[in-house]
XYZ file of C-alpha atoms in Angstrom:
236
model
C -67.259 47.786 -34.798
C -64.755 45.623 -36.216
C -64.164 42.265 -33.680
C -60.469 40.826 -34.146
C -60.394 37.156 -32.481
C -56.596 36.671 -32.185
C -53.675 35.116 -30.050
C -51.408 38.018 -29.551
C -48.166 36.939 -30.823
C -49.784 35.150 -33.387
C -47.658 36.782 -37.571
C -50.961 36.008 -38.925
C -52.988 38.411 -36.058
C -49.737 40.747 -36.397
C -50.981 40.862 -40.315
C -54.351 41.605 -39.700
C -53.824 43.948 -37.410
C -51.198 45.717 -39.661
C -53.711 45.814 -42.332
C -56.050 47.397 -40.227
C -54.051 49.811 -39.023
C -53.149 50.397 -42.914
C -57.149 51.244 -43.645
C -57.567 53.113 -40.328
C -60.295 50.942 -39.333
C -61.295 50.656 -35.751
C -62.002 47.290 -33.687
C -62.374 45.492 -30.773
C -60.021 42.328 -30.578
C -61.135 39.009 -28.519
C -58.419 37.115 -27.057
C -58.786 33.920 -27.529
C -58.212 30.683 -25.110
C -56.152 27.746 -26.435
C -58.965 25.070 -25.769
C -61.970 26.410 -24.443
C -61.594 29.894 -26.583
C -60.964 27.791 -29.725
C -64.022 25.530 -29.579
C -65.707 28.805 -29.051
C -64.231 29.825 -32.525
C -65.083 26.858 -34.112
C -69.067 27.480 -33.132
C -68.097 31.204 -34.606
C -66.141 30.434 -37.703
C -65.841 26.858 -38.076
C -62.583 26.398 -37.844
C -60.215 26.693 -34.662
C -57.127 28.765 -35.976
C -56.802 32.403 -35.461
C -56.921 35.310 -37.150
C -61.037 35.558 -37.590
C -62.205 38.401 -37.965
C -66.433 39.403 -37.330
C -68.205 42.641 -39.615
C -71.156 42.285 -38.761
C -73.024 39.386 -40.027
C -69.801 38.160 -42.262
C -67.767 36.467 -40.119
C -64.304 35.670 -42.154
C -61.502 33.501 -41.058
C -58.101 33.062 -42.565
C -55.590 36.396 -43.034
C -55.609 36.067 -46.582
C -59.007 36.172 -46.787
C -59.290 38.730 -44.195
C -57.182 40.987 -46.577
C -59.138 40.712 -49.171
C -62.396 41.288 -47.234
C -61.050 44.536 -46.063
C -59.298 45.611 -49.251
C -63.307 45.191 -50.561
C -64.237 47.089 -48.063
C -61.822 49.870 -47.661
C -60.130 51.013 -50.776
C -58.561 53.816 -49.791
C -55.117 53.521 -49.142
C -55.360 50.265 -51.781
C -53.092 47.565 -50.516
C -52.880 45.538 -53.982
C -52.307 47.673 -56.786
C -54.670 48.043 -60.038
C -51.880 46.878 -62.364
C -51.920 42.954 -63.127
C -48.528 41.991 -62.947
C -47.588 44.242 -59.702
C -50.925 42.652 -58.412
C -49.763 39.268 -59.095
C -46.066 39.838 -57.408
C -48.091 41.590 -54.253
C -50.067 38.478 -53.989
C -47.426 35.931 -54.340
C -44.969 37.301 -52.105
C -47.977 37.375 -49.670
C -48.202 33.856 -50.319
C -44.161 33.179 -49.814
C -44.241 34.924 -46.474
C -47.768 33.202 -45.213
C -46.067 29.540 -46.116
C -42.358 29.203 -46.623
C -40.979 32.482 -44.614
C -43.878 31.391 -41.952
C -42.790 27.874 -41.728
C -39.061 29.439 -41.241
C -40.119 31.168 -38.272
C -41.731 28.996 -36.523
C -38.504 26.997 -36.552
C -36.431 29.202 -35.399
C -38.641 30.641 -32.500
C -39.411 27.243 -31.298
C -36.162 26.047 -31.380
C -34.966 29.656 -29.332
C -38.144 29.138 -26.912
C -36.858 26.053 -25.633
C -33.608 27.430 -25.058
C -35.105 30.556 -23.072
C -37.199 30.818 -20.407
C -38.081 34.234 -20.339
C -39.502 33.857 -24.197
C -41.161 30.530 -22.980
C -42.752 32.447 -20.428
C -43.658 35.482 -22.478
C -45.324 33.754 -25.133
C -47.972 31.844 -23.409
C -51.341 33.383 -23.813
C -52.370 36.332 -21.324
C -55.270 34.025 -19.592
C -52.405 31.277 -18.778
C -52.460 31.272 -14.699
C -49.707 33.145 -13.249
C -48.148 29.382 -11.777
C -48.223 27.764 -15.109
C -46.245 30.854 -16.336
C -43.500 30.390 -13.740
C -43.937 26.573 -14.009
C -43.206 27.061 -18.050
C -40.607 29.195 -17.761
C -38.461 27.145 -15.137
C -38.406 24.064 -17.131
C -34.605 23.377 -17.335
C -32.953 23.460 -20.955
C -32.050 19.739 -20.851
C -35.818 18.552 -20.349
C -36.078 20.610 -23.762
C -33.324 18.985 -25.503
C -35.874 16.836 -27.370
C -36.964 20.004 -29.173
C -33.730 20.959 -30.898
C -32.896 17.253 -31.961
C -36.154 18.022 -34.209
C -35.836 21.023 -35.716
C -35.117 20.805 -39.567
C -31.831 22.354 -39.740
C -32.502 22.691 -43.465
C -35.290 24.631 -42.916
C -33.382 26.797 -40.363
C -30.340 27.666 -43.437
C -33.123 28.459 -46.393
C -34.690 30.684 -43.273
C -31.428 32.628 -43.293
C -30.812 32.784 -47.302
C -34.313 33.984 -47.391
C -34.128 36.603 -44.668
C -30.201 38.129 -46.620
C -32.624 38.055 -49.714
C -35.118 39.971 -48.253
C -32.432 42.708 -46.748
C -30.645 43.340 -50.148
C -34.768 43.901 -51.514
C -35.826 46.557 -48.646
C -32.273 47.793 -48.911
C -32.863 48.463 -52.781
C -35.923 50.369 -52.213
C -38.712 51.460 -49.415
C -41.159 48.496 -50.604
C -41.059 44.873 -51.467
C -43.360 45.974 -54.988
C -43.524 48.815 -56.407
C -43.124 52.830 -54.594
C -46.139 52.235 -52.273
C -46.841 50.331 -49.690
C -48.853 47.061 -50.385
C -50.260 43.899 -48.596
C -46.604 42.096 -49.558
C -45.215 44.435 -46.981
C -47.330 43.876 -44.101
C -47.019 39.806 -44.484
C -43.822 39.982 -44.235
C -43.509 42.306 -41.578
C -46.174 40.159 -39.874
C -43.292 37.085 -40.092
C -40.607 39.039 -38.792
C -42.312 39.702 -35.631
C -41.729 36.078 -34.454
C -38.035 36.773 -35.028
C -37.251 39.881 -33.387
C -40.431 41.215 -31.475
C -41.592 44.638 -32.504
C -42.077 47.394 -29.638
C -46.069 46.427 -30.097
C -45.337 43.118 -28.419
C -44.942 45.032 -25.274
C -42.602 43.853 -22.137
C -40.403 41.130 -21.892
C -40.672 40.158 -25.683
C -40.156 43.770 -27.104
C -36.461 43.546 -28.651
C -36.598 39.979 -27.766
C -36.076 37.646 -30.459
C -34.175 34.413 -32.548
C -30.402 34.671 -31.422
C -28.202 35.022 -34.112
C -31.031 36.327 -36.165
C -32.544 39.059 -33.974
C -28.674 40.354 -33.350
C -27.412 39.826 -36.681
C -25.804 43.347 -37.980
C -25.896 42.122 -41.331
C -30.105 41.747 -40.994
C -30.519 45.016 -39.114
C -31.568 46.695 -41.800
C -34.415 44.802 -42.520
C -35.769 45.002 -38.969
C -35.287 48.540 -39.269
C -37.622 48.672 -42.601
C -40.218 46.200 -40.786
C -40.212 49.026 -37.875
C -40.699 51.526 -40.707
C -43.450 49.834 -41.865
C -45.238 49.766 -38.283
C -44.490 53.034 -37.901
C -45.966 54.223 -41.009
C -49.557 52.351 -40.890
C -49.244 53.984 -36.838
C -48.548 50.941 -35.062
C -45.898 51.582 -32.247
């Protein structure tokens, strides 16, 4: 059995699992602890971030890597196709969306965290005592203000261009490369899960996302294709 060492609403874990999902491979996942859980890791993997994933004796960490482990391993659906320019496109669009559209995201959920309790709350990790929840979620907006005087506003406008850009692709056609599905889609995907939570998220967060980005008509479409995506690898 597969062993999936994650932090739930982690993109890169939302990857991962997408991928896995995409190669109908079973596993187990193991939550992990901020602190305690990640020096754990770090005996495991040697390193502290999430996603790792364990086969056995190969322990791999990083989602890139973690694709190409199970692409190895699993060809069948292939995720990265044989030809060496769609390859290439696959591969650097995964690279876009696990850097730049990544960095985007985390912007723009931090700076909607600290402006909502309920997605303060929600994102903690599932060991986090039920007090510190509450205590989390009641800070008041202005002890946040720091937050938003730090957020790169820059960063929040090449965020949007990006995400229009990305609409007028999966409005063009069914996949970012190509007429088959391929790791390019399910980085992305991974991404947009931070901005408008997918059903797999589960309750408060499902629905839940960036304001003005989550509830944008003119990006609904491209939520729409991530859910297609989900839905086709049979995630929820």
């Amino acid at each position: 059995m597969l062993e999936l060492h994650q932090f739930r609403h982690s993109a890169f874990c939302e990857k991962v699992r997408l991928i896995l999902a995409a190669k109908q491979l079973a596993y187990a996942v193991v939550e992990v602890t901020p602190g305690l859980g990640q020096l754990e890791l770090f005996r495991l993997s040697g390193q502290r971030q999430v996603p790792v994933l364990v086969d056995g004796s190969e322990v791999i960490a990083d989602s890139s890597a973690i694709a190409l482990h199970l692409e190895g391993k699993v060809t069948s659906p292939p995720l990265l196709p044989a030809d060496p320019a769609a390859r290439a496109r696959v591969l650097l669009l995964e690279d876009w969306a696990d850097s730049a559209l990544a960095a985007g995201a985390r912007l723009a959920l931090v700076q909607a965290a600290a402006a909502d309790p309920v997605l303060r709350g929600a994102l903690l990790p599932e060991a986090t005592p039920g007090p510190l929840r509450s205590l989390v979620g009641a800070l008041p907006g202005p002890l946040l203000s720091g937050v938003g005087q730090v957020i790169d506003h820059g960063g929040l406008e090449q965020l949007r261009r990006n995400l229009e850009q990305l609409t007028a692709l999966v409005v063009a056609g069914p996949y970012l490369v190509g007429e088959r599905l391929s790791l390019a889609d399910l980085a992305v995907s991974g991404q947009l899960s931070l901005l408008r939570f997918p059903a797999a998220a589960g309750a408060p967060l499902a629905g839940r996302g960036v304001p003005g980005i989550a509830d944008d008509p003119q990006l609904e479409p491209l939520f729409a294709w991530r859910d297609r995506i989900g839905a086709e690898v049979g995630r929820p």
